[in-house]
mmCIF file with all atom_site columns, C-alpha atoms in Angstrom:
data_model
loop_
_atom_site.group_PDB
_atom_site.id
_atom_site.type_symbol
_atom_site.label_atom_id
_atom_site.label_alt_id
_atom_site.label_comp_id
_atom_site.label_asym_id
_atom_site.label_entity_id
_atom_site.label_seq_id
_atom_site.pdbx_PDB_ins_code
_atom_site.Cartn_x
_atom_site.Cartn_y
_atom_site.Cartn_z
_atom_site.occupancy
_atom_site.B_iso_or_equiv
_atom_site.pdbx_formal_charge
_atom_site.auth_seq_id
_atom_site.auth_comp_id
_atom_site.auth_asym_id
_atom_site.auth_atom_id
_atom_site.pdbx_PDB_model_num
ATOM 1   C CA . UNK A 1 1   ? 0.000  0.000   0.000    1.00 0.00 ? 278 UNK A CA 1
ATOM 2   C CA . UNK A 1 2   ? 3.108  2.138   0.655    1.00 0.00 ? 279 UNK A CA 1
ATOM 3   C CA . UNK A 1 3   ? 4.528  1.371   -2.612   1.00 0.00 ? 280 UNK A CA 1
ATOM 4   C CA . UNK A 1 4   ? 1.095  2.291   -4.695   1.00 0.00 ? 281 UNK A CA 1
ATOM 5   C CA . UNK A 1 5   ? 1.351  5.767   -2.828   1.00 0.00 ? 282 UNK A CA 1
ATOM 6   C CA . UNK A 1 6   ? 4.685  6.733   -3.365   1.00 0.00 ? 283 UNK A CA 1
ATOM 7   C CA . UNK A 1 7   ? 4.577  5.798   -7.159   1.00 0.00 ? 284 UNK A CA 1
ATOM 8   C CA . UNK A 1 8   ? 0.822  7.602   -7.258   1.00 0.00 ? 285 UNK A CA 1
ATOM 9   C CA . UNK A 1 9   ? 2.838  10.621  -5.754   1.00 0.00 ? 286 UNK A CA 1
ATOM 10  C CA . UNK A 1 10  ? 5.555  10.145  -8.152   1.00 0.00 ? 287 UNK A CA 1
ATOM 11  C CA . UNK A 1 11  ? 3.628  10.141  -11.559  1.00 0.00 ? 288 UNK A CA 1
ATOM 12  C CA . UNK A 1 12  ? 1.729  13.021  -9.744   1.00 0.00 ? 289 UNK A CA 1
ATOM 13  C CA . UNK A 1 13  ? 5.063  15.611  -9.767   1.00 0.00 ? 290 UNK A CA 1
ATOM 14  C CA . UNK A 1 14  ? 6.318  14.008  -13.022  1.00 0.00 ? 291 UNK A CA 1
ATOM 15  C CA . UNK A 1 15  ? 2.818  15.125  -14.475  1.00 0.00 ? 292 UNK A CA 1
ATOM 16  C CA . UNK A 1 16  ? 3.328  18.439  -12.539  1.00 0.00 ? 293 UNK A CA 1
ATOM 17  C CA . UNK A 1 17  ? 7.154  18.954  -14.139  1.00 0.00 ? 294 UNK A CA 1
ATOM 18  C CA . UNK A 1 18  ? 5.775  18.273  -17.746  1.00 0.00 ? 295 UNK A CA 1
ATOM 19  C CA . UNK A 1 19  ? 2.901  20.679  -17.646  1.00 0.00 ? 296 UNK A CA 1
ATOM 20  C CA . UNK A 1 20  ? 5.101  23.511  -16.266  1.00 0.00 ? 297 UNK A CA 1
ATOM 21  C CA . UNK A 1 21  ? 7.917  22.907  -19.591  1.00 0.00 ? 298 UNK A CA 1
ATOM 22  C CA . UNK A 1 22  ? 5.414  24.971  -22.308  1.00 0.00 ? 299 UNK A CA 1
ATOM 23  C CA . UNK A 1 23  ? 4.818  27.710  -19.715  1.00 0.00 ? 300 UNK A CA 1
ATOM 24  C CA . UNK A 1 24  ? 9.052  27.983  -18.930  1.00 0.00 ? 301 UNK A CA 1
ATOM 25  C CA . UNK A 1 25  ? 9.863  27.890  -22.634  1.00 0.00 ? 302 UNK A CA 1
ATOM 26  C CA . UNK A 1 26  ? 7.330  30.769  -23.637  1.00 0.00 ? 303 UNK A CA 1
ATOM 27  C CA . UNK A 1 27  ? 8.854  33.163  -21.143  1.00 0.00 ? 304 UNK A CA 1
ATOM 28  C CA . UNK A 1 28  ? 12.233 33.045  -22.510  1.00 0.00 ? 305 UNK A CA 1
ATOM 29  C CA . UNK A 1 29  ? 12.749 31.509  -25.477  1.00 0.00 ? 306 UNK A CA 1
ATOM 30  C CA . UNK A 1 30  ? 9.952  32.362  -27.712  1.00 0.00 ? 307 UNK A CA 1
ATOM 31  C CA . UNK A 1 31  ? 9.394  35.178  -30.579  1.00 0.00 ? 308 UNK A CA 1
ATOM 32  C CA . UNK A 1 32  ? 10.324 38.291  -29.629  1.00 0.00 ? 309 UNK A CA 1
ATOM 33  C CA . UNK A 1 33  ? 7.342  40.876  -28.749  1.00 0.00 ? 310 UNK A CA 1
ATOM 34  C CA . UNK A 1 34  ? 5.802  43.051  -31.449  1.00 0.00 ? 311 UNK A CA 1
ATOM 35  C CA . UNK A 1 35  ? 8.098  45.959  -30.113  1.00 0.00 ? 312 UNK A CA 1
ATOM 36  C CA . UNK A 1 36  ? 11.403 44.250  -30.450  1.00 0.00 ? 313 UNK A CA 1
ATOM 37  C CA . UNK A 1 37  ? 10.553 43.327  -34.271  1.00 0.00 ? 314 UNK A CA 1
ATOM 38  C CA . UNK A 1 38  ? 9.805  47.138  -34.988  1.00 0.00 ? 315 UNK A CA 1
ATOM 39  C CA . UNK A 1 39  ? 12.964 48.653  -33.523  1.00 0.00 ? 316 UNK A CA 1
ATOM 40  C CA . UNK A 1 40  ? 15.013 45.707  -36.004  1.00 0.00 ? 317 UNK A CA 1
ATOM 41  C CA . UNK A 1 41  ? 13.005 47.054  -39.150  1.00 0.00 ? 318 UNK A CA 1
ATOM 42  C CA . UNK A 1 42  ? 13.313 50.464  -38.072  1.00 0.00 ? 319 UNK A CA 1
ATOM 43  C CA . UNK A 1 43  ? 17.207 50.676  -39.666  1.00 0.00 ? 320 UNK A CA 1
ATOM 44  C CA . UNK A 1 44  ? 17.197 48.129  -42.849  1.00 0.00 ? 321 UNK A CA 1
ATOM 45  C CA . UNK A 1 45  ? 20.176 46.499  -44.020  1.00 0.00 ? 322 UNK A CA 1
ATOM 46  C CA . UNK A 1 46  ? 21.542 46.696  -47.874  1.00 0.00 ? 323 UNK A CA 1
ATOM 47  C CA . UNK A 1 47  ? 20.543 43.411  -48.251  1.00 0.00 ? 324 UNK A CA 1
ATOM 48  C CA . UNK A 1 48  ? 16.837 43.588  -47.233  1.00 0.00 ? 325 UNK A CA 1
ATOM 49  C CA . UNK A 1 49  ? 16.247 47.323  -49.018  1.00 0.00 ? 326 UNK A CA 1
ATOM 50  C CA . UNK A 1 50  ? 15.444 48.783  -52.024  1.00 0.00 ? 327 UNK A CA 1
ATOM 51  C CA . UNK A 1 51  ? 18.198 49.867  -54.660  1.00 0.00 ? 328 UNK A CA 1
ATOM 52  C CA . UNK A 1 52  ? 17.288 53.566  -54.268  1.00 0.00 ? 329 UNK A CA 1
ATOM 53  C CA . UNK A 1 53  ? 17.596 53.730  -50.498  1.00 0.00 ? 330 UNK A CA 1
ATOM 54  C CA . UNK A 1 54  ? 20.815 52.204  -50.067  1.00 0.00 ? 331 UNK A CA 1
ATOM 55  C CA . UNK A 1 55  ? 23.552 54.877  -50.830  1.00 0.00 ? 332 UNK A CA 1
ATOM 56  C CA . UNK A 1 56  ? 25.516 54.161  -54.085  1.00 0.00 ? 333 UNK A CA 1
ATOM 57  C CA . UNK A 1 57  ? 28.059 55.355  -56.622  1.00 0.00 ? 334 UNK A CA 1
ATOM 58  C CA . UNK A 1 58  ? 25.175 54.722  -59.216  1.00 0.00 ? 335 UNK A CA 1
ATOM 59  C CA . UNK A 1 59  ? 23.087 56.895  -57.312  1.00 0.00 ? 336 UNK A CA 1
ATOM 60  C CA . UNK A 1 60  ? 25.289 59.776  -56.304  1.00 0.00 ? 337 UNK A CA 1
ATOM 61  C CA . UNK A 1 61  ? 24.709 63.183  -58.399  1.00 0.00 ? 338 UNK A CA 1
ATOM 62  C CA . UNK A 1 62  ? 25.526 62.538  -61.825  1.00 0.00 ? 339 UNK A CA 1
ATOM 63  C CA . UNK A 1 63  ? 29.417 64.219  -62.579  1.00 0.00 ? 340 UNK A CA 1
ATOM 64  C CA . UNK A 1 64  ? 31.212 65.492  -65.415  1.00 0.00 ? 341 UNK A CA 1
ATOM 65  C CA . UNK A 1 65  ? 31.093 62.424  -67.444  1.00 0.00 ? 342 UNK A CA 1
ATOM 66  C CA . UNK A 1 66  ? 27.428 63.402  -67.283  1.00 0.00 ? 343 UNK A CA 1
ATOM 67  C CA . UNK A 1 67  ? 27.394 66.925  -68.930  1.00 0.00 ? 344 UNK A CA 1
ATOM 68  C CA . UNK A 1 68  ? 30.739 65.614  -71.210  1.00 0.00 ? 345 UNK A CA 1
ATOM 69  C CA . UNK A 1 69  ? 28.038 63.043  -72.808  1.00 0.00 ? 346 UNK A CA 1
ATOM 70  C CA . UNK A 1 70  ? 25.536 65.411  -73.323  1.00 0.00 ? 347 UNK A CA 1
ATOM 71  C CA . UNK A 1 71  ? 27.587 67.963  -74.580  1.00 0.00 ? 348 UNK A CA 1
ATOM 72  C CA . UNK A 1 72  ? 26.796 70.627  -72.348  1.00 0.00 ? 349 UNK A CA 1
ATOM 73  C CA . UNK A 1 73  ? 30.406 71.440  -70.005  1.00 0.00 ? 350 UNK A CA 1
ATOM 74  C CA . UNK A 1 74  ? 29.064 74.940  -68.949  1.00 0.00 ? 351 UNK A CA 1
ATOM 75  C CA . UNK A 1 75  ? 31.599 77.076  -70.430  1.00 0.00 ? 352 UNK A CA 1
ATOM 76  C CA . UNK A 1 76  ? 30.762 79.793  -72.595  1.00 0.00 ? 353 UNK A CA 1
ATOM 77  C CA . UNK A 1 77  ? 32.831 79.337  -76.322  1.00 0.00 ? 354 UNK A CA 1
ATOM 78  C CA . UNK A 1 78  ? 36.389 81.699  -76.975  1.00 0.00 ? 355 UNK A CA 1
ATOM 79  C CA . UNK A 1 79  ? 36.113 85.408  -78.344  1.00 0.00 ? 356 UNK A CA 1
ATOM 80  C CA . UNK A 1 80  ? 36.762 84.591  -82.311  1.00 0.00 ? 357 UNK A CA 1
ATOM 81  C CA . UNK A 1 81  ? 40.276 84.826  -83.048  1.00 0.00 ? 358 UNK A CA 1
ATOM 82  C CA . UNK A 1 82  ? 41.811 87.062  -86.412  1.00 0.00 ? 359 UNK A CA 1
ATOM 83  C CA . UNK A 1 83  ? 43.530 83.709  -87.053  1.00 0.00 ? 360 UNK A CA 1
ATOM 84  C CA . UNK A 1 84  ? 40.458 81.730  -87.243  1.00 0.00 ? 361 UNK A CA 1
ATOM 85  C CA . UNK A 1 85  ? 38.147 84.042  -89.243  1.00 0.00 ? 362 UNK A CA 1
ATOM 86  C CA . UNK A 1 86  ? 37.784 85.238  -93.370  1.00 0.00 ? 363 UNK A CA 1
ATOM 87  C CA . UNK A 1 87  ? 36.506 88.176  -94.018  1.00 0.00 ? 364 UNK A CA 1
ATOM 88  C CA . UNK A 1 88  ? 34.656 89.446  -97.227  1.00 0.00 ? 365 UNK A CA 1
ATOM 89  C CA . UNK A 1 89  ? 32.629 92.369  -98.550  1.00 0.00 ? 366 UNK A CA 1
ATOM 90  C CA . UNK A 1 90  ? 29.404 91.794  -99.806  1.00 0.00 ? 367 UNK A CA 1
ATOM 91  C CA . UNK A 1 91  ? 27.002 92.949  -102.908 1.00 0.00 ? 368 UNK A CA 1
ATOM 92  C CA . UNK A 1 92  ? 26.333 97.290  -102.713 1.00 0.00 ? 369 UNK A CA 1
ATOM 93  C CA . UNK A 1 93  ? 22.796 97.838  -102.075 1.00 0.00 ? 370 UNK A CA 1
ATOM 94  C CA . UNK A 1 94  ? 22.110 101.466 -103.403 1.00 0.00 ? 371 UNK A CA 1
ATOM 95  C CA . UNK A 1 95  ? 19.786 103.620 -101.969 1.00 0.00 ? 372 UNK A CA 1
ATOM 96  C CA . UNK A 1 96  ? 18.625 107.305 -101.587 1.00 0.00 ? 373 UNK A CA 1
ATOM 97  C CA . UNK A 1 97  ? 22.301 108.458 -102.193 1.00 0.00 ? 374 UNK A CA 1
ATOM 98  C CA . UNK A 1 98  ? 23.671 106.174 -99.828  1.00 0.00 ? 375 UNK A CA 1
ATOM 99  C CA . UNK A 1 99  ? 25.937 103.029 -100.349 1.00 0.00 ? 376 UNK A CA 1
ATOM 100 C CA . UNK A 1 100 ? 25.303 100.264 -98.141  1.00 0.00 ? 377 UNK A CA 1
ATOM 101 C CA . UNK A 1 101 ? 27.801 96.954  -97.889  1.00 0.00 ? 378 UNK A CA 1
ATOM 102 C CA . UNK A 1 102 ? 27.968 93.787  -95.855  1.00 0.00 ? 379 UNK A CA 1
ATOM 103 C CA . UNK A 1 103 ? 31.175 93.383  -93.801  1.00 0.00 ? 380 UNK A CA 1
ATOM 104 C CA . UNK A 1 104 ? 30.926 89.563  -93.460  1.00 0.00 ? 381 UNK A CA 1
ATOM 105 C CA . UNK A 1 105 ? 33.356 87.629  -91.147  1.00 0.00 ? 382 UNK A CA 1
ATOM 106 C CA . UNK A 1 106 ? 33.128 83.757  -91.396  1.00 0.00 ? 383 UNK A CA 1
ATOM 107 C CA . UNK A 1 107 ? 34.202 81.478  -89.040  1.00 0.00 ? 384 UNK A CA 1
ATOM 108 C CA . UNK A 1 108 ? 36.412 79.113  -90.579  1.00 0.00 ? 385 UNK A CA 1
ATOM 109 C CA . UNK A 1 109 ? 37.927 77.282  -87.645  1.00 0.00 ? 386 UNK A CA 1
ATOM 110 C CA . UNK A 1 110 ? 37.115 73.800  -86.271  1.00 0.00 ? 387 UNK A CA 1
ATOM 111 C CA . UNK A 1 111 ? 35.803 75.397  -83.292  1.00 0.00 ? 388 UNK A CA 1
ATOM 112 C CA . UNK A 1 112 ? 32.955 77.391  -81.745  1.00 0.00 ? 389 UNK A CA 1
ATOM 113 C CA . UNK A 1 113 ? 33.953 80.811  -81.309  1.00 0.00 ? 390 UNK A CA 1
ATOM 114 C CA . UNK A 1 114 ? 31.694 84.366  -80.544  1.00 0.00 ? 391 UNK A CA 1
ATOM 115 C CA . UNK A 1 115 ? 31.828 87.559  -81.501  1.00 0.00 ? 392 UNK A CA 1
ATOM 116 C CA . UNK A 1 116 ? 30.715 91.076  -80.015  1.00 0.00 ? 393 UNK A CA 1
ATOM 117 C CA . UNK A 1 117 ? 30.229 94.518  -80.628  1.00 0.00 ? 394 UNK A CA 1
ATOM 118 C CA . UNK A 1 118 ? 31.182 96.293  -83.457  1.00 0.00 ? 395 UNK A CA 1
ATOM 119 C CA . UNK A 1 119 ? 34.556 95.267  -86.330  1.00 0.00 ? 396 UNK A CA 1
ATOM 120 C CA . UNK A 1 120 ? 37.163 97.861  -86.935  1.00 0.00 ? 397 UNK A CA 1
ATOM 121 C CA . UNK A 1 121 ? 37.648 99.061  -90.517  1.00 0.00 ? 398 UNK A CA 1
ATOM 122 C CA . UNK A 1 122 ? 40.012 100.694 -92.413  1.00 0.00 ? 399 UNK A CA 1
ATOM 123 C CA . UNK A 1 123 ? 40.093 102.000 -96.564  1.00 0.00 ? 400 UNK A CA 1
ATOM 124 C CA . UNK A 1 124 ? 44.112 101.736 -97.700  1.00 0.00 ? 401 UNK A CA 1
ATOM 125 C CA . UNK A 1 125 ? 45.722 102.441 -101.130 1.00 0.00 ? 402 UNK A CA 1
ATOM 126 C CA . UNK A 1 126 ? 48.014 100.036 -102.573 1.00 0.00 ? 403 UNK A CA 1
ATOM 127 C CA . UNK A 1 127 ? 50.816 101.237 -100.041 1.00 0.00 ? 404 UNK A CA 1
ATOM 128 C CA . UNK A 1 128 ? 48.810 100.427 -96.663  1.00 0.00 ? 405 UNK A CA 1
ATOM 129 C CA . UNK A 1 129 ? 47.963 104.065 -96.147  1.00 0.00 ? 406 UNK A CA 1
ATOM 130 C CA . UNK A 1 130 ? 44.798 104.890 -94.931  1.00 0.00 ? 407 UNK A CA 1
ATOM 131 C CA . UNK A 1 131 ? 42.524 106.959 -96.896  1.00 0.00 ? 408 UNK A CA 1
ATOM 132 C CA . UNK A 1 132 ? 40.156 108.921 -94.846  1.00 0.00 ? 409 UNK A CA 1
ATOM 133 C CA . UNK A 1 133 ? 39.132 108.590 -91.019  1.00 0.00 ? 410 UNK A CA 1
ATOM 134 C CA . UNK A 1 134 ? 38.392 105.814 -89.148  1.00 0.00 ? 411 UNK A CA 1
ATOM 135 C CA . UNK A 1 135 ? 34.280 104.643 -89.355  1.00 0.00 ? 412 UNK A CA 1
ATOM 136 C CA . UNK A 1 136 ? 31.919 106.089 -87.395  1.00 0.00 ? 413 UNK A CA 1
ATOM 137 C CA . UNK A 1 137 ? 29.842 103.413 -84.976  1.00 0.00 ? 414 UNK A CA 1
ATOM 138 C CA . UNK A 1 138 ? 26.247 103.665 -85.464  1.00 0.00 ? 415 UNK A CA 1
ATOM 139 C CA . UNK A 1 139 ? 23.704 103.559 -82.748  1.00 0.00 ? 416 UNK A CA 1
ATOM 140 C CA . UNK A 1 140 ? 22.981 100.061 -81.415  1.00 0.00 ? 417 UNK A CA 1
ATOM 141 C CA . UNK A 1 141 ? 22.319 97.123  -79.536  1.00 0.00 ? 418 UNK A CA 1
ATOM 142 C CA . UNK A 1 142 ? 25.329 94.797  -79.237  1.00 0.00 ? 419 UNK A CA 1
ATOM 143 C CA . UNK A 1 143 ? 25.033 91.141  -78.862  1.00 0.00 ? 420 UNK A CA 1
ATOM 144 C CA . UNK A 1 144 ? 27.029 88.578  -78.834  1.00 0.00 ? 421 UNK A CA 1
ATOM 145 C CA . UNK A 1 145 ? 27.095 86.318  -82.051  1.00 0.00 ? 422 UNK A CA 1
ATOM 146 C CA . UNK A 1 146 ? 28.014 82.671  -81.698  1.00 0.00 ? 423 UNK A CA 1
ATOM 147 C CA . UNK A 1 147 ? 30.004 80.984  -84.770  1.00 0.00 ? 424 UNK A CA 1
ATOM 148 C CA . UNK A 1 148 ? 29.723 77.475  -84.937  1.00 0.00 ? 425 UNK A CA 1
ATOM 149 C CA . UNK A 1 149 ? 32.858 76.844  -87.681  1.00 0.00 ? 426 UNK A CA 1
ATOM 150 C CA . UNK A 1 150 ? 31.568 77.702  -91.172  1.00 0.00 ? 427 UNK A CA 1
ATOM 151 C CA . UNK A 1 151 ? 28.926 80.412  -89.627  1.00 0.00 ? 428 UNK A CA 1
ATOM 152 C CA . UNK A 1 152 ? 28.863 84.424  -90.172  1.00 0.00 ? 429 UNK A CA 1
ATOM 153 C CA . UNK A 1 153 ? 28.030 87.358  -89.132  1.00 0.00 ? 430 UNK A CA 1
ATOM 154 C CA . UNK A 1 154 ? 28.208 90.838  -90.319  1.00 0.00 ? 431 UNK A CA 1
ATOM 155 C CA . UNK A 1 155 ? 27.844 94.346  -90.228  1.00 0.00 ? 432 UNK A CA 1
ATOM 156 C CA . UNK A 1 156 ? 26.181 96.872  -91.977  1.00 0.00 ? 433 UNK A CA 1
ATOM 157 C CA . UNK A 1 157 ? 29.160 99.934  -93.699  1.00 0.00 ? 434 UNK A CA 1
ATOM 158 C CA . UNK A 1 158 ? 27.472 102.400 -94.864  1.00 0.00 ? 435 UNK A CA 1
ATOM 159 C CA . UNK A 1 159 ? 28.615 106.128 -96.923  1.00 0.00 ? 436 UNK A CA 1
ATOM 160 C CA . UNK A 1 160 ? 26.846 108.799 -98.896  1.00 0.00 ? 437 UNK A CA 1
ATOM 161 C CA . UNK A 1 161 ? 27.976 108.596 -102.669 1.00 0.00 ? 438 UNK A CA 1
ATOM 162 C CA . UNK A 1 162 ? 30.539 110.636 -103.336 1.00 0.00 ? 439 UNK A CA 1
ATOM 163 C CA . UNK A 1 163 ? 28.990 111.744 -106.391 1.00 0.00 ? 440 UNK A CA 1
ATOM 164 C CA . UNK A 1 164 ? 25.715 113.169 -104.475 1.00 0.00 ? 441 UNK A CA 1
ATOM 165 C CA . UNK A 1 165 ? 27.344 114.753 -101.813 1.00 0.00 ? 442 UNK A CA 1
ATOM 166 C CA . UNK A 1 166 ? 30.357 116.251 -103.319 1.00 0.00 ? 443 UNK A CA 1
ATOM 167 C CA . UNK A 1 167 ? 33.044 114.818 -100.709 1.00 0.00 ? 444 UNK A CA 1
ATOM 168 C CA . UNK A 1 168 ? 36.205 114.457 -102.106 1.00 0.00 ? 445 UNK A CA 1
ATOM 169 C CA . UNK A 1 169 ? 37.113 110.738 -102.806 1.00 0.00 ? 446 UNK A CA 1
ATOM 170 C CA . UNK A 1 170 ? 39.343 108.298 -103.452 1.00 0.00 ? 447 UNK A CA 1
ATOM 171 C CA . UNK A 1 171 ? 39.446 104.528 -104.543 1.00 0.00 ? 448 UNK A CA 1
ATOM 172 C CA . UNK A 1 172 ? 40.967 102.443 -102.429 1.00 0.00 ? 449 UNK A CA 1
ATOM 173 C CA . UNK A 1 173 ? 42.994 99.294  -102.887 1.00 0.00 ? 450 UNK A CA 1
ATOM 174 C CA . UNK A 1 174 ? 41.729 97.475  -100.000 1.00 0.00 ? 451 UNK A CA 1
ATOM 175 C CA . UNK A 1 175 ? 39.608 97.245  -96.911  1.00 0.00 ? 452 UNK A CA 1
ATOM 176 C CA . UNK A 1 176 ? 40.979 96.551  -93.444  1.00 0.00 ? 453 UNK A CA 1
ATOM 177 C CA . UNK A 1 177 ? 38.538 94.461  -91.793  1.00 0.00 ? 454 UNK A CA 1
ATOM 178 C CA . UNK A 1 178 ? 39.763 93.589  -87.687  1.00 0.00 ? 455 UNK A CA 1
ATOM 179 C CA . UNK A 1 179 ? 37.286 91.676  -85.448  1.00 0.00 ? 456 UNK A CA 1
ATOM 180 C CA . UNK A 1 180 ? 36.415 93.151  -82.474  1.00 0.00 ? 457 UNK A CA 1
ATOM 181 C CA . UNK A 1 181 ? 38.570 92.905  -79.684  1.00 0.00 ? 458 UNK A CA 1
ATOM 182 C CA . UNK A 1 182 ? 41.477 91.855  -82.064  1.00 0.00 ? 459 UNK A CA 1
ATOM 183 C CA . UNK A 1 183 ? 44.711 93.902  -83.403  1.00 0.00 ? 460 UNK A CA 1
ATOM 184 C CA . UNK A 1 184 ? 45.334 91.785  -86.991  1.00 0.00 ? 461 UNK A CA 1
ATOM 185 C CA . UNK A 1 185 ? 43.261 93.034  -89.613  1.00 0.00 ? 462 UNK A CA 1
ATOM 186 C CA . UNK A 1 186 ? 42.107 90.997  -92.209  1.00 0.00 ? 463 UNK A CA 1
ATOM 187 C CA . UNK A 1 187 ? 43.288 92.433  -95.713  1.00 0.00 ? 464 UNK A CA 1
ATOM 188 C CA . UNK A 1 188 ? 39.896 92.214  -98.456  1.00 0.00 ? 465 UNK A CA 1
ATOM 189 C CA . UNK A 1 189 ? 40.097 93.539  -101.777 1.00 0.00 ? 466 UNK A CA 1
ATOM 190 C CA . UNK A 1 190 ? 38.172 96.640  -102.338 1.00 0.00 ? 467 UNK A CA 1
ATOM 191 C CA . UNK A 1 191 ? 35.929 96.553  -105.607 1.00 0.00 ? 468 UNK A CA 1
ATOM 192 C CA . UNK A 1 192 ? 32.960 99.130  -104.555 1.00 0.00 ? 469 UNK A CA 1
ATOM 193 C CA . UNK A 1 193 ? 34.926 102.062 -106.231 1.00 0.00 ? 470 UNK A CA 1
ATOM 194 C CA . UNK A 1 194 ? 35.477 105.267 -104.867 1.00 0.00 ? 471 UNK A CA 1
ATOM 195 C CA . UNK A 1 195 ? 34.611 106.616 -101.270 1.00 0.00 ? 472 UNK A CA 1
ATOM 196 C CA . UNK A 1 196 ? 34.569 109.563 -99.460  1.00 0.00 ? 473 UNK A CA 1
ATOM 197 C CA . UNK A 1 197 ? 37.693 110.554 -97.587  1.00 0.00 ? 474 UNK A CA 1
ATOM 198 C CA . UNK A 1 198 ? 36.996 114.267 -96.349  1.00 0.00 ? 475 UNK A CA 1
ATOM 199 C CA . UNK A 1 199 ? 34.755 116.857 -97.143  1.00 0.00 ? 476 UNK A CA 1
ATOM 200 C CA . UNK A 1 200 ? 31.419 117.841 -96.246  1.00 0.00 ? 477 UNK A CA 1
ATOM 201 C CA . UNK A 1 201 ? 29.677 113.955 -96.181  1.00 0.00 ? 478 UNK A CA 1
ATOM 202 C CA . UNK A 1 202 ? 32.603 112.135 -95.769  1.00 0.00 ? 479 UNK A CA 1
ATOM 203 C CA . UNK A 1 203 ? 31.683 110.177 -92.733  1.00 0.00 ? 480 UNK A CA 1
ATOM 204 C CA . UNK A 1 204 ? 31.717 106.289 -93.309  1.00 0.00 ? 481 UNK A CA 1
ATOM 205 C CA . UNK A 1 205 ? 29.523 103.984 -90.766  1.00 0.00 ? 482 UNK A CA 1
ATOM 206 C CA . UNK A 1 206 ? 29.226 100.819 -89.069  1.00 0.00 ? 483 UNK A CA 1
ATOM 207 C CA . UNK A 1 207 ? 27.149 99.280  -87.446  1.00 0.00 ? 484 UNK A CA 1
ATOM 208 C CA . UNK A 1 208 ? 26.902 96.219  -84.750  1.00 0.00 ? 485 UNK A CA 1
ATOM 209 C CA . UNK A 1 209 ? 27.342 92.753  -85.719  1.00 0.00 ? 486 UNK A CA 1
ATOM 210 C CA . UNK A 1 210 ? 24.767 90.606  -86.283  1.00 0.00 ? 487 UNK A CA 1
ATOM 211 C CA . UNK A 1 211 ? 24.042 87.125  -87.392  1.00 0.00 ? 488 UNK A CA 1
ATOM 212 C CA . UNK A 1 212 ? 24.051 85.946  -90.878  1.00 0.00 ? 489 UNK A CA 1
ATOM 213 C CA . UNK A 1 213 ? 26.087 87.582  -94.122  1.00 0.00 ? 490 UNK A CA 1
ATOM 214 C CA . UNK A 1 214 ? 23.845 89.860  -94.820  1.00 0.00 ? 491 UNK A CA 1
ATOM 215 C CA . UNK A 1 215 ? 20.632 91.884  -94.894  1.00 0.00 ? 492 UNK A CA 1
#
């Protein structure tokens, strides 16, 4: 009778130890509480985020390779060199006792290249002496003029006739074209006959540069 209640009380604290495991286990080795699993998703890793949130050198603001490929570097293009230019004088457009001419400077570099402001210009007889006073600059706007190579610009020279306004005259051998902001002229062939040199009238004009050879 002894032996039946010690194994009775026996079976009775094994049961006891068995039913207490579950309730041990879920107290410390469990999941983790809902607040423990927000703080670990509150800083991702590279290998759980997207692409776009993970700092990268494909992400980073785009560099000079960038503007290099789309042709855009940011600089503004060279004042057009003497060196890199032609110049020419267009076809006389009469008018009201007036001669009118295209100066025309052509870029004929391999570059991009801009001009501004107004040309210098010169009449010389076959010796390089100048005949008559330097051009007068007409009222106007300046702008700059971009040349990609082969481009133009020009500017308006403009005289009475000699023949209208009595000025004395003279025909020159050439015109001495210089680009603005340059010291070498550009030597052209003068074919327009005679122009005033002094005298009442004698004034010879240009104006600003503009884009294009002509009016």
């Amino acid at each position: 009778m002894a032996d039946r209640s010690r194994r009775v009380a026996a079976w009775t604290a094994g049961a006891l130890v068995v039913l207490a495991a579950p309730v041990s286990c879920g107290t410390g080795g469990g999941p983790p509480a809902a607040s423990d699993r927000s703080s670990a998703s509150a800083v991702p890793t590279s290998a759980d985020s997207p692409r776009s949130a993970v700092p990268s050198e494909s992400a980073a603001s785009p560099g000079p390779g960038t503007r290099t490929e789309t042709g855009h570097t940011g600089r503004p293009a060279p004042r057009c060199r003497t060196a890199g230019l032609s110049a020419a004088v267009g076809r006389m457009d009469p008018g009201a006792g007036q001669r009118n001419l295209p100066i025309v400077l052509t870029n004929v570099s391999s570059r991009t290249c801009t001009l501004h402001g107004y040309p210098g210009a010169a009449f010389v007889d076959a010796a390089g002496e100048q005949l008559g006073r330097d051009p007068k600059r007409a009222p106007g706007d300046a702008a700059t003029v971009t040349l990609a190579p082969g481009g133009s610009a020009w500017s308006g020279l403009r005289y009475a006739s000699p023949g209208v306004s009595g000025a004395r005259a003279a025909t020159p051998a050439a015109l001495l074209v210089t680009p603005p902001d340059e010291r070498d002229a550009l030597r052209v062939p003068w074919r327009a006959g005679a122009v005033p040199v002094s005298g009442t009238s004698s004034s010879v004009f240009l104006t600003v540069l503009r884009p294009g050879s002509g009016p």
